[in-house]
Short mmCIF file of C-alpha atoms and ligand atoms in Angstrom, two decimals:
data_model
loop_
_atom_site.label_atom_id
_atom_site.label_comp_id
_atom_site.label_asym_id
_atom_site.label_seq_id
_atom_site.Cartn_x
_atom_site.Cartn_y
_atom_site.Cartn_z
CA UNK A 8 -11.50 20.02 -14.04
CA UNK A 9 -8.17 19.41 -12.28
CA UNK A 10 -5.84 16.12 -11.75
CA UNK A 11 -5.07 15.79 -8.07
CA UNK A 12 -1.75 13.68 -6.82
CA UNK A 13 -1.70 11.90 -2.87
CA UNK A 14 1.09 10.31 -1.42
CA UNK A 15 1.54 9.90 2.21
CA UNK A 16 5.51 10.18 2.40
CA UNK A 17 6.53 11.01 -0.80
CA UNK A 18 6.99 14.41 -2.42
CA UNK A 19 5.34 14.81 -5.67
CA UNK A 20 5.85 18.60 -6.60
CA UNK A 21 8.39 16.97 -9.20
CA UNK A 22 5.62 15.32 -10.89
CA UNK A 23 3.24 17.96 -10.67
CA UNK A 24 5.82 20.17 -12.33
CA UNK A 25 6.59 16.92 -14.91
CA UNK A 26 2.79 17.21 -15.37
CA UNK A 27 2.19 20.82 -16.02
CA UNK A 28 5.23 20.91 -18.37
CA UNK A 29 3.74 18.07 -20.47
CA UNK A 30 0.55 20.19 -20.86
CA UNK A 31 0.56 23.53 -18.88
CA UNK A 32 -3.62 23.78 -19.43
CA UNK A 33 -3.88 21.04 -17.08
CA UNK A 34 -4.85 21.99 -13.10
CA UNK A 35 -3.14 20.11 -11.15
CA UNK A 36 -3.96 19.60 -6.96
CA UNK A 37 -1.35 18.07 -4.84
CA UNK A 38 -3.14 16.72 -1.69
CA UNK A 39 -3.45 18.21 0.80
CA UNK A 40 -3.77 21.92 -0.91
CA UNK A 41 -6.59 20.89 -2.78
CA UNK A 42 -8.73 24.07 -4.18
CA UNK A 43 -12.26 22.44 -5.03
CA UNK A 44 -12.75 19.30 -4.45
CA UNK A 45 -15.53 18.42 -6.79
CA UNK A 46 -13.17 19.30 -10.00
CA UNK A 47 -11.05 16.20 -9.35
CA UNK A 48 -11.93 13.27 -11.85
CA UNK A 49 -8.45 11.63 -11.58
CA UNK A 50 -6.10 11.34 -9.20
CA UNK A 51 -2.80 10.00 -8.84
CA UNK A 52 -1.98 7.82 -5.83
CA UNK A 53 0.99 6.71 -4.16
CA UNK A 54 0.10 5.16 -0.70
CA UNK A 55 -2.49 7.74 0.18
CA UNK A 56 -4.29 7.86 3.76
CA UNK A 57 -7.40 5.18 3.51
CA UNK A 58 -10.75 6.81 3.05
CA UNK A 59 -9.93 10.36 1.38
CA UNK A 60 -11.02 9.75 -1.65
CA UNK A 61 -14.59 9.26 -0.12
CA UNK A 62 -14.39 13.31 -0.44
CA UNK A 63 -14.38 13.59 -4.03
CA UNK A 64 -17.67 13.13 -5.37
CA UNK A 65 -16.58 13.21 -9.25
CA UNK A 66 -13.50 10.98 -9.15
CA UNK A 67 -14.10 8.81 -11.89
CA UNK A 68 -10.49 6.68 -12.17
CA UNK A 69 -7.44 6.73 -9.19
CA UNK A 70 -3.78 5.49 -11.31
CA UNK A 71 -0.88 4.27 -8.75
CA UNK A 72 1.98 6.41 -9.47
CA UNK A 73 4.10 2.95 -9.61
CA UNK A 74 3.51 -0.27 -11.17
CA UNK A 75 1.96 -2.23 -7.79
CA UNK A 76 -1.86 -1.44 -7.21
CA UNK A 77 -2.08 -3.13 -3.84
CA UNK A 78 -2.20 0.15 -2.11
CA UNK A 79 -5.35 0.98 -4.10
CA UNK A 80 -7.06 -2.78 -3.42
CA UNK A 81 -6.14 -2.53 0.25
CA UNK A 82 -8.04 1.05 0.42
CA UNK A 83 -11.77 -1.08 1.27
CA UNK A 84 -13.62 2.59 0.99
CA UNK A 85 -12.94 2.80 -2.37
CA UNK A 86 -16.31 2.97 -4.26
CA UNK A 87 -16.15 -0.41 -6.72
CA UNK A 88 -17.04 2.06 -9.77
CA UNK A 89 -13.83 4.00 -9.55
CA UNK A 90 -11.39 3.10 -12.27
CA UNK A 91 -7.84 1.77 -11.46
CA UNK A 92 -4.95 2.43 -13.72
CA UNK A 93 -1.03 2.15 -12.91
CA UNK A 94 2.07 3.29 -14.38
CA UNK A 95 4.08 1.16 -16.16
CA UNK A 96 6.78 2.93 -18.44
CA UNK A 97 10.10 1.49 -19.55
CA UNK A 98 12.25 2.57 -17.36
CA UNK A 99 10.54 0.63 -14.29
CA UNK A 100 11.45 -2.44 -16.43
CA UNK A 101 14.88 -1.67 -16.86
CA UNK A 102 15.69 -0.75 -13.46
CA UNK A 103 13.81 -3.79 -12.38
CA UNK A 104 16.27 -5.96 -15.16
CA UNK A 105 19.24 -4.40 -13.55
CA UNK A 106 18.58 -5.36 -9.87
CA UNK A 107 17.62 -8.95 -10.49
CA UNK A 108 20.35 -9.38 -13.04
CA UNK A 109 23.13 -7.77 -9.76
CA UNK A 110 21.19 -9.77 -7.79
CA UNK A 111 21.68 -12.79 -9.53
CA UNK A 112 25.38 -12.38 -10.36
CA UNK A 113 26.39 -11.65 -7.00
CA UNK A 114 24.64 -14.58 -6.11
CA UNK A 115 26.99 -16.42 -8.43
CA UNK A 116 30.22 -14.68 -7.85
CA UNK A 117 29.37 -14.36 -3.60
CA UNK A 118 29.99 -10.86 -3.88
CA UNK A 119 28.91 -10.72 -0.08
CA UNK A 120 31.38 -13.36 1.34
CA UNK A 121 34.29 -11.23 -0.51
CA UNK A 122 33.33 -8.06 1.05
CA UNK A 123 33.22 -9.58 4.53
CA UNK A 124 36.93 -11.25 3.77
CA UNK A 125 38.43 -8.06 2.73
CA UNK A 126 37.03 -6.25 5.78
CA UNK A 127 38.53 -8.95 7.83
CA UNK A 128 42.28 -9.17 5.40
CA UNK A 129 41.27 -12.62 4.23
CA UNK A 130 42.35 -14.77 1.04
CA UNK A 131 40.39 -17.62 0.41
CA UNK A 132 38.63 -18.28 -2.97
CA UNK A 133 35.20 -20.31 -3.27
CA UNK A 134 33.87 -21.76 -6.05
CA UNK A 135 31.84 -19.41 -7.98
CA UNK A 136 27.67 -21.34 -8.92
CA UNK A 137 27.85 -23.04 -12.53
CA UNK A 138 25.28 -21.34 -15.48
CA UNK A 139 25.11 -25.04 -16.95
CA UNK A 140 24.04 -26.38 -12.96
CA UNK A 141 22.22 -23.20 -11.71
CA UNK A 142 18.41 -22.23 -12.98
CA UNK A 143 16.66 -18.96 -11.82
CA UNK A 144 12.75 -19.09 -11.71
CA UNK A 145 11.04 -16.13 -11.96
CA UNK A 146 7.68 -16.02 -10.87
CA UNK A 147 5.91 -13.49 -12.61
CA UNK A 148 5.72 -12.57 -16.47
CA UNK A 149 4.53 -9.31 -16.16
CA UNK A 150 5.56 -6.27 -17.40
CA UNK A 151 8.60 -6.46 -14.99
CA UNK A 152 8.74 -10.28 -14.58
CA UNK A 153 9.36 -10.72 -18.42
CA UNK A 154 12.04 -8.19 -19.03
CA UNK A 155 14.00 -9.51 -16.40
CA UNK A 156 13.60 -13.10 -17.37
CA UNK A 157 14.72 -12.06 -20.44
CA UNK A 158 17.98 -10.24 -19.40
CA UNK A 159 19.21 -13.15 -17.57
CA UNK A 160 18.41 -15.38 -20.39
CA UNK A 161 20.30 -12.46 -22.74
CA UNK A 162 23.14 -13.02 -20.42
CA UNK A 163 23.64 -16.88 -20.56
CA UNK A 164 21.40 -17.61 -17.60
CA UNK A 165 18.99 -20.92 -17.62
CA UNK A 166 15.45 -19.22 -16.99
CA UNK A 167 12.26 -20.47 -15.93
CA UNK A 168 9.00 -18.26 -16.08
CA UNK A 169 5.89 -19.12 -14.19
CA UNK A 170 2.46 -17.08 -14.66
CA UNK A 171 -1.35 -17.41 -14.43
CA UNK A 172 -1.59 -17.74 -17.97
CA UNK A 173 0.77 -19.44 -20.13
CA UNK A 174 3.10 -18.05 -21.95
CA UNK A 175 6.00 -18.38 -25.00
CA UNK A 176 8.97 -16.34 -24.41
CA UNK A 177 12.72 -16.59 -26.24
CA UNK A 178 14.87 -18.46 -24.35
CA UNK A 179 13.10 -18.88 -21.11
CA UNK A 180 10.88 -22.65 -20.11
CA UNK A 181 7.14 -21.41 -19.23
CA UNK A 182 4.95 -23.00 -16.64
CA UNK A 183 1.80 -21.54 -15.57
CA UNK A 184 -0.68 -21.94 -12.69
CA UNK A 185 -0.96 -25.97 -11.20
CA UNK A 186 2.53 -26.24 -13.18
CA UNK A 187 3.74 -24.67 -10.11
CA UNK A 188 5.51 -27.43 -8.30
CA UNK A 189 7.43 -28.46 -11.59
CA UNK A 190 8.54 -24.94 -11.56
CA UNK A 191 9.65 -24.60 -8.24
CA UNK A 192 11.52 -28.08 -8.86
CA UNK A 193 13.30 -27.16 -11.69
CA UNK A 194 14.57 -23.54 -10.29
CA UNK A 195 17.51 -22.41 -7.70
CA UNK A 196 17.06 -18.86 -7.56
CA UNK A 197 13.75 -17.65 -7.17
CA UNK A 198 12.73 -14.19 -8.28
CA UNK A 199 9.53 -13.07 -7.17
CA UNK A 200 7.74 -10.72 -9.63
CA UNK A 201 4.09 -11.02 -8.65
CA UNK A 202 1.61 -8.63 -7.87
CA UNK A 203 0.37 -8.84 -4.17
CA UNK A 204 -3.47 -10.38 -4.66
CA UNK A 205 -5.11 -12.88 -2.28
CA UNK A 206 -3.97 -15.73 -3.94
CA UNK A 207 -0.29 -14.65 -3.69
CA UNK A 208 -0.31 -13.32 -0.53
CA UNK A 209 2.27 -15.25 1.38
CA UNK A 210 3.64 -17.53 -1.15
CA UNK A 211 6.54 -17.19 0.03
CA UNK A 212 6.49 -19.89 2.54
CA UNK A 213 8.84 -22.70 4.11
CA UNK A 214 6.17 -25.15 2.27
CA UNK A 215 7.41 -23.28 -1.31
CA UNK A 216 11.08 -22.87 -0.23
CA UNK A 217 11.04 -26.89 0.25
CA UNK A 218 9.96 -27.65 -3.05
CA UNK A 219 13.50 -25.46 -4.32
CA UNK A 220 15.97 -27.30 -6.21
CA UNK A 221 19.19 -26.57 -4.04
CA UNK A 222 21.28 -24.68 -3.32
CA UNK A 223 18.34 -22.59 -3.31
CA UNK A 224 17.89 -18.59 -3.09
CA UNK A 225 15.43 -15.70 -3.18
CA UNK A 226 15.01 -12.71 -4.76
CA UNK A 227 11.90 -10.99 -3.60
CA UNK A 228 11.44 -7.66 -5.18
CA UNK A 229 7.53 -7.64 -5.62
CA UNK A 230 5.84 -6.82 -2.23
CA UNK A 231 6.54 -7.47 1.44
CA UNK A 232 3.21 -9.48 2.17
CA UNK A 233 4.49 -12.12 -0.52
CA UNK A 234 6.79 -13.61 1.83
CA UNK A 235 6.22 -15.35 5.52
CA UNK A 236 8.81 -13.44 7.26
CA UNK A 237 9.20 -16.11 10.15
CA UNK A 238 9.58 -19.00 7.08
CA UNK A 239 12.34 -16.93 5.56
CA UNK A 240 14.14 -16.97 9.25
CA UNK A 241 13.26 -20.53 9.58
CA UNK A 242 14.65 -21.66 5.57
CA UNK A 243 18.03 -19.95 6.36
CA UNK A 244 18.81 -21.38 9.71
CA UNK A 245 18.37 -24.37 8.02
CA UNK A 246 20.24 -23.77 4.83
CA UNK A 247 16.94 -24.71 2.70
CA UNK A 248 18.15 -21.09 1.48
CA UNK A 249 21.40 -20.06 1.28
CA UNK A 250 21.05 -16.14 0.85
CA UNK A 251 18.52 -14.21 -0.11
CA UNK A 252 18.53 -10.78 -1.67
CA UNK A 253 14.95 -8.58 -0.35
CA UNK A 254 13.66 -5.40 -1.76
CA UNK A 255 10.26 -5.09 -0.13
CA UNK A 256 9.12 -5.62 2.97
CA UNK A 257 6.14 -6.12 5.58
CA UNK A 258 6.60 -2.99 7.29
CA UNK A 259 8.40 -0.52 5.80
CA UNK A 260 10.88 1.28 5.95
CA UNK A 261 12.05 -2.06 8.35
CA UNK A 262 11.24 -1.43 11.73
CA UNK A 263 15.20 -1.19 13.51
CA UNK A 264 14.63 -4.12 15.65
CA UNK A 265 13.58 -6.44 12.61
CA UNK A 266 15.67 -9.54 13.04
CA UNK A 267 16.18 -9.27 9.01
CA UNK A 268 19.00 -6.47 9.85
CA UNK A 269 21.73 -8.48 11.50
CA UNK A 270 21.66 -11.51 9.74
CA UNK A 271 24.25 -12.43 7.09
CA UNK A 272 22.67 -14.42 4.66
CA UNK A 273 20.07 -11.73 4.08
CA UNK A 274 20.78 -8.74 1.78
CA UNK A 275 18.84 -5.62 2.27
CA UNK A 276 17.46 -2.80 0.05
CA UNK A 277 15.33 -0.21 0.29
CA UNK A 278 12.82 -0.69 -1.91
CA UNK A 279 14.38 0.72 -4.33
CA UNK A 280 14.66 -1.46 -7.34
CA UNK A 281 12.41 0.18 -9.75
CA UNK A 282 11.38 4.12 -9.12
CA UNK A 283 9.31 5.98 -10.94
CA UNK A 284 10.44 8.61 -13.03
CA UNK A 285 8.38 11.65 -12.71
CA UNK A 286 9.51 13.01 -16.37
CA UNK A 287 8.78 9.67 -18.25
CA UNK A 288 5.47 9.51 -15.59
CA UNK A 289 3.72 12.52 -16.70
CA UNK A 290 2.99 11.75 -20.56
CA UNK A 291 1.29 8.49 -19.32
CA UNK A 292 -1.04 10.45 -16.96
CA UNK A 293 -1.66 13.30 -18.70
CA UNK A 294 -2.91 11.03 -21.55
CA UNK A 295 -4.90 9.18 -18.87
CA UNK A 296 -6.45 12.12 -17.31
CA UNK A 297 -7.65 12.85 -20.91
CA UNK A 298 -8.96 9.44 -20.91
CA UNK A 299 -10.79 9.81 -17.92
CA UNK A 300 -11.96 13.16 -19.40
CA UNK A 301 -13.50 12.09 -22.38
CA UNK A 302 -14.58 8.20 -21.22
CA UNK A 303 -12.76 6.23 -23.35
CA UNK A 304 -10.37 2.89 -21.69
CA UNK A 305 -7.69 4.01 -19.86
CA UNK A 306 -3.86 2.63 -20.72
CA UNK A 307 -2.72 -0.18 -18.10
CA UNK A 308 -6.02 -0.27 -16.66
CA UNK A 309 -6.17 -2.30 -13.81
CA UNK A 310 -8.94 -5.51 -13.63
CA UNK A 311 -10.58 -4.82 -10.54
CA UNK A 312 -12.13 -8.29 -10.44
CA UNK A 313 -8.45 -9.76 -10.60
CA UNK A 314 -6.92 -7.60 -8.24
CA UNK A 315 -4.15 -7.15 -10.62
P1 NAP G 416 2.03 -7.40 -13.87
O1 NAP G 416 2.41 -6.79 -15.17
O2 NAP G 416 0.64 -7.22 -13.36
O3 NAP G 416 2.32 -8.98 -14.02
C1 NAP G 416 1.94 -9.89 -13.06
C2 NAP G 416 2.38 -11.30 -13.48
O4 NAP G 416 2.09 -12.19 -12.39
C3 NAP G 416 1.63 -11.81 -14.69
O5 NAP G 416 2.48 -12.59 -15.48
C4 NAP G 416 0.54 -12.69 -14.07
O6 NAP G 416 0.10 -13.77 -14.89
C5 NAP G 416 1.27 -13.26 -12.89
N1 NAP G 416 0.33 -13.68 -11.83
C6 NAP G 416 -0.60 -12.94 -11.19
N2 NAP G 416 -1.27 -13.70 -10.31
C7 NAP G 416 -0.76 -14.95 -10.41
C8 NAP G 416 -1.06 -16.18 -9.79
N3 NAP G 416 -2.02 -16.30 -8.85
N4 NAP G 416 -0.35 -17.26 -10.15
C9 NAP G 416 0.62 -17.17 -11.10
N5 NAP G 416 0.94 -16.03 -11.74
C10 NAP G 416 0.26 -14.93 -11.39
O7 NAP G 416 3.00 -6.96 -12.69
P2 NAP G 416 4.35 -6.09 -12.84
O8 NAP G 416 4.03 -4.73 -13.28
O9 NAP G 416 5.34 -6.89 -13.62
O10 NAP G 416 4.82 -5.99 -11.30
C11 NAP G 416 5.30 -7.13 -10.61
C12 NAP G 416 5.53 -6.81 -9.13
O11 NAP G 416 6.60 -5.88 -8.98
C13 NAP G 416 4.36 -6.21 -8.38
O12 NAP G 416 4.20 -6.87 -7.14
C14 NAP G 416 4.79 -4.79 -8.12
O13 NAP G 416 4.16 -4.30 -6.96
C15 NAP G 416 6.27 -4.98 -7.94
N6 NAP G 416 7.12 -3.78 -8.10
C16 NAP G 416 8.17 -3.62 -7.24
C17 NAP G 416 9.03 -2.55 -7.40
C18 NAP G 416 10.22 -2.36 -6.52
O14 NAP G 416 10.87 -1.33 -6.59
N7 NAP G 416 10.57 -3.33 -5.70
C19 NAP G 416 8.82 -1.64 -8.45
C20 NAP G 416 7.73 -1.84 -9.29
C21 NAP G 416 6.88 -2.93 -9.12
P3 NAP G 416 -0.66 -13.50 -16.29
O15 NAP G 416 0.42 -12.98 -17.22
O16 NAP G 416 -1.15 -14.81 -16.70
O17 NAP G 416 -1.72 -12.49 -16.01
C1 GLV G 417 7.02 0.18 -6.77
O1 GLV G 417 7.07 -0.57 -5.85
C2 GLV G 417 6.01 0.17 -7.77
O2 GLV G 417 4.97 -0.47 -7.56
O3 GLV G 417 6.20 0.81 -8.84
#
């Protein structure tokens, strides 16, 4: 049997070598040198080409090599028995912790406005946000959503937490599902931690940004397709938001005409605030390839019916 790895645009002979290292009697394909296509029970995704894994007639369970699964959902020629699994290992949630918490403080301190007044020799002070006035809102308390809520709270922020399901967490006010509007009410920086499903596609919307206590910001590090690129445009011209900090991305990388680039009030990152590490990858999907392997529930299995 042998453990194949797809990504489109990414390399992954680190991870294969991360693999074999953790346990060198494992074969491992990386797509597209696959040897025999009918010993592949698992495979490890990251954005693969739709429809290839229509090939392998003895794939049993497909992990994302990253926390998100909406590249495996959106992949419609996926047979419904195949397995999902994902990768979630501490490091994503620490990385993810950092870039909100930067996020959030430069929010507060208008690290942006001080880098433009520098560049043009100028001294003029502003009035840094107030912890006791300001509340962020994260929206999300998932395995990334909750460690980050919980950094800002460790660092003297007033959190709020919003989820499907409810949930008690240290120093951080819960609301979950119809609470939503309470939420949004009671929060000025929104943090967007969801996973991309139907019923979040979009959310991010000038209907949503309205309901923001003010001044209001966003943080959206989940997926592209959670916000309505055109709103976002709309919010900011209008200072319903003030700034907002974005990670993710419709179409990425951002096309270089996007209108996103040029403006001011928007802050731009590669996706790039949580990467997988190969090394602390490989334990997690060698022990899932055993899984697979001997039929037993896979670690951070993914509930198909969900979508999450
Ligand atoms: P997760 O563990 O699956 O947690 C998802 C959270 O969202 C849960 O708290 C869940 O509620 C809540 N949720 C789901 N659907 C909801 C709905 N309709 N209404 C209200 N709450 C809902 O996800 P994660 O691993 O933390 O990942 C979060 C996001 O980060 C994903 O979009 C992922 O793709 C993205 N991500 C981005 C990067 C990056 O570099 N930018 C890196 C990694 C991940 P329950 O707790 O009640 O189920
Ligand atoms: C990155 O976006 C991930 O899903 O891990």
């Amino acid at each position: 049997m042998s453990l194949l790895l797809v990504a489109k645009n990414r390399d992954m002979s680190s991870l294969g070598e991360a693999i074999r290292a953790t346990d060198p009697n494992i074969d491992v394909d990386i797509w597209p040198g696959v040897r025999n296509r009918e010993r592949i029970q698992f495979a490890v995704s990251w954005r693969h080409p739709d429809g290839i894994f229509e090939s392998y007639p003895n794939l049993k369970a497909i992990s994302s090599l990253g926390a998100g699964v909406d590249h495996l959902f959106a992949d419609q020629t996926i047979p419904e028995k195949i397995r999902f699994s994902r990768v979630v290992i501490p490091s994503l949630a620490e990385q993810m912790a950092d870039y909100v918490l930067t996020a959030v403080l430069n929010m507060f301190r208008d690290t942006g406005t001080y880098i433009d007044q520098q560049r043009a020799g100028q001294w003029k002070k502003h009035p840094p946000l107030r912890k006791d006035e300001v509340t962020i809102g994260v929206m999300g308390l998932g395995e990334l959503g909750r460690e980050s809520a919980s950094r800002l709270a460790m660092n003297g922020f007033m959190v709020n937490g919003w989820s499907r399901s409810k949930k008690e967490l240290n120093g951080i006010r819960t609301f979950s599902g119809d609470e939503i509007d309470q939420f949004l009410q009671s929060s000025n920086i929104l943090v967007c931690l969801l996973p991309l499903t139907e019923e979040t596609e979009g959310i991010l919307d000038l209907e949503l940004f309205k309901k923001l206590r003010r001044p209001a910001y966003l943080v959206n590090v989940a997926r592209g397709k959670h916000l309505t690129e055109e709103d976002l445009i709309y919010a900011l011209d209008t200072d319903l938001i003030t700034h907002a900090v974005l990670d993710v991305f419709e179409q990425e990388p951002l096309p270089d005409s996007h209108p996103f680039w040029g403006r001011k009030k928007i802050t731009i990152t590669p996706h790039t605030a949580s990467i997988t590490d190969p090394r602390e990858a490989a334990e997690l999907i060698v022990e899932n390839y055993k899984r697979v392997l001997s039929g037993i529930d896979l670690l951070y299995e993914v509930d198909r019916n969900r979508g999450y």
